């Protein structure tokens, strides 16, 4: 919509064929800022606007000149290609940003673990780090000496109350049977074997 009045202003300066570059630029910017769906929509709007306002006969969708028809076809093809490439670039940038964020989180977590004064702080920090990473409430259940289990919960901001014992037993069954419900559970393993469980509360998961 913004490109059309700009094209009207540039119509006396730019050649007819070069006006299509303005619409291609709009498609490229749209794809880089949003995604492929919006870019394809912008391509279609640009195609129709260019045809309606800047090809003879004006203010219709008919095309009399074969050169204009070729220009329109070329524009639609290039708009689709550039839109797809720009959308792919946007996805790769998002993936790279997420990777950098994960590496930053791991680095911060490593320094936090190294600075922890005792094992209780380590477990609480572990629960908080998992909650922040997965954006879900998390609990760490660690086996102590004997049969006692210590539970540390965090939602990424505040500590949480310990989980009921029933949830722990259900989580172990889910781990053994390969089933998941609103509680996503997996073992907390070291090179010496399992030392407990990690429990995430993710309501979107179905059994």
JSON list of C-alpha atoms in Angstrom, two decimals, residues 78-174:
[
{"chain": "A", "resi": 78, "resn": "UNK", "atom": "CA", "xyz": [11.10, -12.66, -8.95]},
{"chain": "A", "resi": 79, "resn": "UNK", "atom": "CA", "xyz": [8.85, -11.49, -6.13]},
{"chain": "A", "resi": 80, "resn": "UNK", "atom": "CA", "xyz": [8.13, -15.09, -5.19]},
{"chain": "A", "resi": 81, "resn": "UNK", "atom": "CA", "xyz": [11.82, -16.06, -5.34]},
{"chain": "A", "resi": 82, "resn": "UNK", "atom": "CA", "xyz": [13.11, -13.07, -3.40]},
{"chain": "A", "resi": 83, "resn": "UNK", "atom": "CA", "xyz": [10.33, -13.41, -0.85]},
{"chain": "A", "resi": 84, "resn": "UNK", "atom": "CA", "xyz": [11.18, -17.05, -0.26]},
{"chain": "A", "resi": 85, "resn": "UNK", "atom": "CA", "xyz": [14.90, -16.31, 0.04]},
{"chain": "A", "resi": 86, "resn": "UNK", "atom": "CA", "xyz": [14.32, -13.44, 2.45]},
{"chain": "A", "resi": 87, "resn": "UNK", "atom": "CA", "xyz": [11.98, -15.58, 4.57]},
{"chain": "A", "resi": 88, "resn": "UNK", "atom": "CA", "xyz": [14.59, -18.35, 4.68]},
{"chain": "A", "resi": 89, "resn": "UNK", "atom": "CA", "xyz": [17.19, -15.79, 5.75]},
{"chain": "A", "resi": 90, "resn": "UNK", "atom": "CA", "xyz": [14.87, -14.62, 8.51]},
{"chain": "A", "resi": 91, "resn": "UNK", "atom": "CA", "xyz": [14.43, -18.19, 9.77]},
{"chain": "A", "resi": 92, "resn": "UNK", "atom": "CA", "xyz": [18.19, -18.76, 9.77]},
{"chain": "A", "resi": 93, "resn": "UNK", "atom": "CA", "xyz": [18.73, -15.54, 11.71]},
{"chain": "A", "resi": 94, "resn": "UNK", "atom": "CA", "xyz": [16.12, -16.64, 14.25]},
{"chain": "A", "resi": 95, "resn": "UNK", "atom": "CA", "xyz": [17.82, -20.05, 14.57]},
{"chain": "A", "resi": 96, "resn": "UNK", "atom": "CA", "xyz": [21.23, -18.41, 15.05]},
{"chain": "A", "resi": 97, "resn": "UNK", "atom": "CA", "xyz": [19.84, -16.07, 17.68]},
{"chain": "A", "resi": 98, "resn": "UNK", "atom": "CA", "xyz": [18.28, -18.99, 19.53]},
{"chain": "A", "resi": 99, "resn": "UNK", "atom": "CA", "xyz": [21.58, -20.87, 19.37]},
{"chain": "A", "resi": 100, "resn": "UNK", "atom": "CA", "xyz": [23.47, -17.87, 20.76]},
{"chain": "A", "resi": 101, "resn": "UNK", "atom": "CA", "xyz": [20.89, -17.57, 23.53]},
{"chain": "A", "resi": 102, "resn": "UNK", "atom": "CA", "xyz": [21.27, -21.26, 24.41]},
{"chain": "A", "resi": 103, "resn": "UNK", "atom": "CA", "xyz": [25.05, -20.93, 24.53]},
{"chain": "A", "resi": 104, "resn": "UNK", "atom": "CA", "xyz": [24.70, -17.84, 26.72]},
{"chain": "A", "resi": 105, "resn": "UNK", "atom": "CA", "xyz": [22.36, -19.73, 29.06]},
{"chain": "A", "resi": 106, "resn": "UNK", "atom": "CA", "xyz": [24.79, -22.65, 29.27]},
{"chain": "A", "resi": 107, "resn": "UNK", "atom": "CA", "xyz": [27.68, -20.30, 30.01]},
{"chain": "A", "resi": 108, "resn": "UNK", "atom": "CA", "xyz": [25.72, -18.53, 32.72]},
{"chain": "A", "resi": 109, "resn": "UNK", "atom": "CA", "xyz": [24.58, -21.85, 34.17]},
{"chain": "A", "resi": 110, "resn": "UNK", "atom": "CA", "xyz": [28.16, -23.18, 34.26]},
{"chain": "A", "resi": 111, "resn": "UNK", "atom": "CA", "xyz": [29.40, -20.12, 36.11]},
{"chain": "A", "resi": 112, "resn": "UNK", "atom": "CA", "xyz": [26.43, -20.29, 38.47]},
{"chain": "A", "resi": 113, "resn": "UNK", "atom": "CA", "xyz": [27.12, -23.95, 39.25]},
{"chain": "A", "resi": 114, "resn": "UNK", "atom": "CA", "xyz": [30.80, -23.24, 39.87]},
{"chain": "A", "resi": 115, "resn": "UNK", "atom": "CA", "xyz": [29.93, -20.44, 42.29]},
{"chain": "A", "resi": 116, "resn": "UNK", "atom": "CA", "xyz": [27.27, -22.39, 44.21]},
{"chain": "A", "resi": 117, "resn": "UNK", "atom": "CA", "xyz": [28.29, -22.69, 47.90]},
{"chain": "A", "resi": 118, "resn": "UNK", "atom": "CA", "xyz": [26.50, -25.99, 48.60]},
{"chain": "A", "resi": 119, "resn": "UNK", "atom": "CA", "xyz": [24.61, -28.87, 46.98]},
{"chain": "A", "resi": 120, "resn": "UNK", "atom": "CA", "xyz": [21.22, -27.40, 47.90]},
{"chain": "A", "resi": 121, "resn": "UNK", "atom": "CA", "xyz": [21.99, -24.23, 45.94]},
{"chain": "A", "resi": 122, "resn": "UNK", "atom": "CA", "xyz": [23.15, -26.34, 43.00]},
{"chain": "A", "resi": 123, "resn": "UNK", "atom": "CA", "xyz": [19.83, -28.20, 42.90]},
{"chain": "A", "resi": 124, "resn": "UNK", "atom": "CA", "xyz": [17.75, -25.03, 43.24]},
{"chain": "A", "resi": 125, "resn": "UNK", "atom": "CA", "xyz": [19.76, -23.32, 40.50]},
{"chain": "A", "resi": 126, "resn": "UNK", "atom": "CA", "xyz": [19.38, -26.40, 38.30]},
{"chain": "A", "resi": 127, "resn": "UNK", "atom": "CA", "xyz": [15.58, -26.28, 38.68]},
{"chain": "A", "resi": 128, "resn": "UNK", "atom": "CA", "xyz": [15.55, -22.56, 37.85]},
{"chain": "A", "resi": 129, "resn": "UNK", "atom": "CA", "xyz": [17.77, -23.03, 34.79]},
{"chain": "A", "resi": 130, "resn": "UNK", "atom": "CA", "xyz": [15.57, -25.83, 33.44]},
{"chain": "A", "resi": 131, "resn": "UNK", "atom": "CA", "xyz": [12.43, -23.72, 34.04]},
{"chain": "A", "resi": 132, "resn": "UNK", "atom": "CA", "xyz": [13.92, -20.76, 32.15]},
{"chain": "A", "resi": 133, "resn": "UNK", "atom": "CA", "xyz": [15.21, -22.96, 29.30]},
{"chain": "A", "resi": 134, "resn": "UNK", "atom": "CA", "xyz": [11.89, -24.74, 28.71]},
{"chain": "A", "resi": 135, "resn": "UNK", "atom": "CA", "xyz": [9.67, -21.83, 29.82]},
{"chain": "A", "resi": 136, "resn": "UNK", "atom": "CA", "xyz": [7.74, -24.14, 32.14]},
{"chain": "A", "resi": 137, "resn": "UNK", "atom": "CA", "xyz": [7.62, -24.88, 35.87]},
{"chain": "A", "resi": 138, "resn": "UNK", "atom": "CA", "xyz": [10.32, -27.41, 36.74]},
{"chain": "A", "resi": 139, "resn": "UNK", "atom": "CA", "xyz": [11.19, -29.62, 39.68]},
{"chain": "A", "resi": 140, "resn": "UNK", "atom": "CA", "xyz": [14.36, -31.54, 40.41]},
{"chain": "A", "resi": 141, "resn": "UNK", "atom": "CA", "xyz": [13.90, -34.62, 42.60]},
{"chain": "A", "resi": 142, "resn": "UNK", "atom": "CA", "xyz": [17.25, -35.84, 43.92]},
{"chain": "A", "resi": 143, "resn": "UNK", "atom": "CA", "xyz": [17.83, -39.04, 45.83]},
{"chain": "A", "resi": 144, "resn": "UNK", "atom": "CA", "xyz": [19.53, -38.52, 49.16]},
{"chain": "A", "resi": 145, "resn": "UNK", "atom": "CA", "xyz": [21.10, -41.13, 51.40]},
{"chain": "A", "resi": 146, "resn": "UNK", "atom": "CA", "xyz": [18.70, -43.97, 52.01]},
{"chain": "A", "resi": 147, "resn": "UNK", "atom": "CA", "xyz": [15.23, -43.59, 50.46]},
{"chain": "A", "resi": 148, "resn": "UNK", "atom": "CA", "xyz": [14.78, -39.87, 51.09]},
{"chain": "A", "resi": 149, "resn": "UNK", "atom": "CA", "xyz": [14.11, -37.67, 48.05]},
{"chain": "A", "resi": 150, "resn": "UNK", "atom": "CA", "xyz": [14.70, -33.91, 48.08]},
{"chain": "A", "resi": 151, "resn": "UNK", "atom": "CA", "xyz": [12.58, -31.86, 45.68]},
{"chain": "A", "resi": 152, "resn": "UNK", "atom": "CA", "xyz": [13.45, -28.41, 44.41]},
{"chain": "A", "resi": 153, "resn": "UNK", "atom": "CA", "xyz": [10.98, -26.50, 42.24]},
{"chain": "A", "resi": 154, "resn": "UNK", "atom": "CA", "xyz": [11.21, -23.26, 40.28]},
{"chain": "A", "resi": 155, "resn": "UNK", "atom": "CA", "xyz": [9.14, -21.38, 37.68]},
{"chain": "A", "resi": 156, "resn": "UNK", "atom": "CA", "xyz": [12.07, -19.30, 36.45]},
{"chain": "A", "resi": 157, "resn": "UNK", "atom": "CA", "xyz": [11.29, -16.46, 38.86]},
{"chain": "A", "resi": 158, "resn": "UNK", "atom": "CA", "xyz": [10.24, -17.93, 42.20]},
{"chain": "A", "resi": 159, "resn": "UNK", "atom": "CA", "xyz": [10.79, -21.17, 44.04]},
{"chain": "A", "resi": 160, "resn": "UNK", "atom": "CA", "xyz": [7.86, -23.62, 44.02]},
{"chain": "A", "resi": 161, "resn": "UNK", "atom": "CA", "xyz": [6.41, -25.96, 46.59]},
{"chain": "A", "resi": 162, "resn": "UNK", "atom": "CA", "xyz": [7.56, -29.62, 46.40]},
{"chain": "A", "resi": 163, "resn": "UNK", "atom": "CA", "xyz": [5.50, -31.97, 44.26]},
{"chain": "A", "resi": 164, "resn": "UNK", "atom": "CA", "xyz": [3.28, -34.64, 45.84]},
{"chain": "A", "resi": 165, "resn": "UNK", "atom": "CA", "xyz": [4.78, -38.11, 46.01]},
{"chain": "A", "resi": 166, "resn": "UNK", "atom": "CA", "xyz": [2.06, -39.37, 43.64]},
{"chain": "A", "resi": 167, "resn": "UNK", "atom": "CA", "xyz": [3.42, -37.20, 40.83]},
{"chain": "A", "resi": 168, "resn": "UNK", "atom": "CA", "xyz": [6.89, -38.65, 41.32]},
{"chain": "A", "resi": 169, "resn": "UNK", "atom": "CA", "xyz": [5.62, -42.21, 41.13]},
{"chain": "A", "resi": 170, "resn": "UNK", "atom": "CA", "xyz": [3.52, -41.38, 38.06]},
{"chain": "A", "resi": 171, "resn": "UNK", "atom": "CA", "xyz": [6.52, -39.76, 36.39]},
{"chain": "A", "resi": 172, "resn": "UNK", "atom": "CA", "xyz": [8.61, -42.85, 36.98]},
{"chain": "A", "resi": 173, "resn": "UNK", "atom": "CA", "xyz": [5.88, -44.94, 35.36]},
{"chain": "A", "resi": 174, "resn": "UNK", "atom": "CA", "xyz": [5.80, -42.56, 32.38]}
]
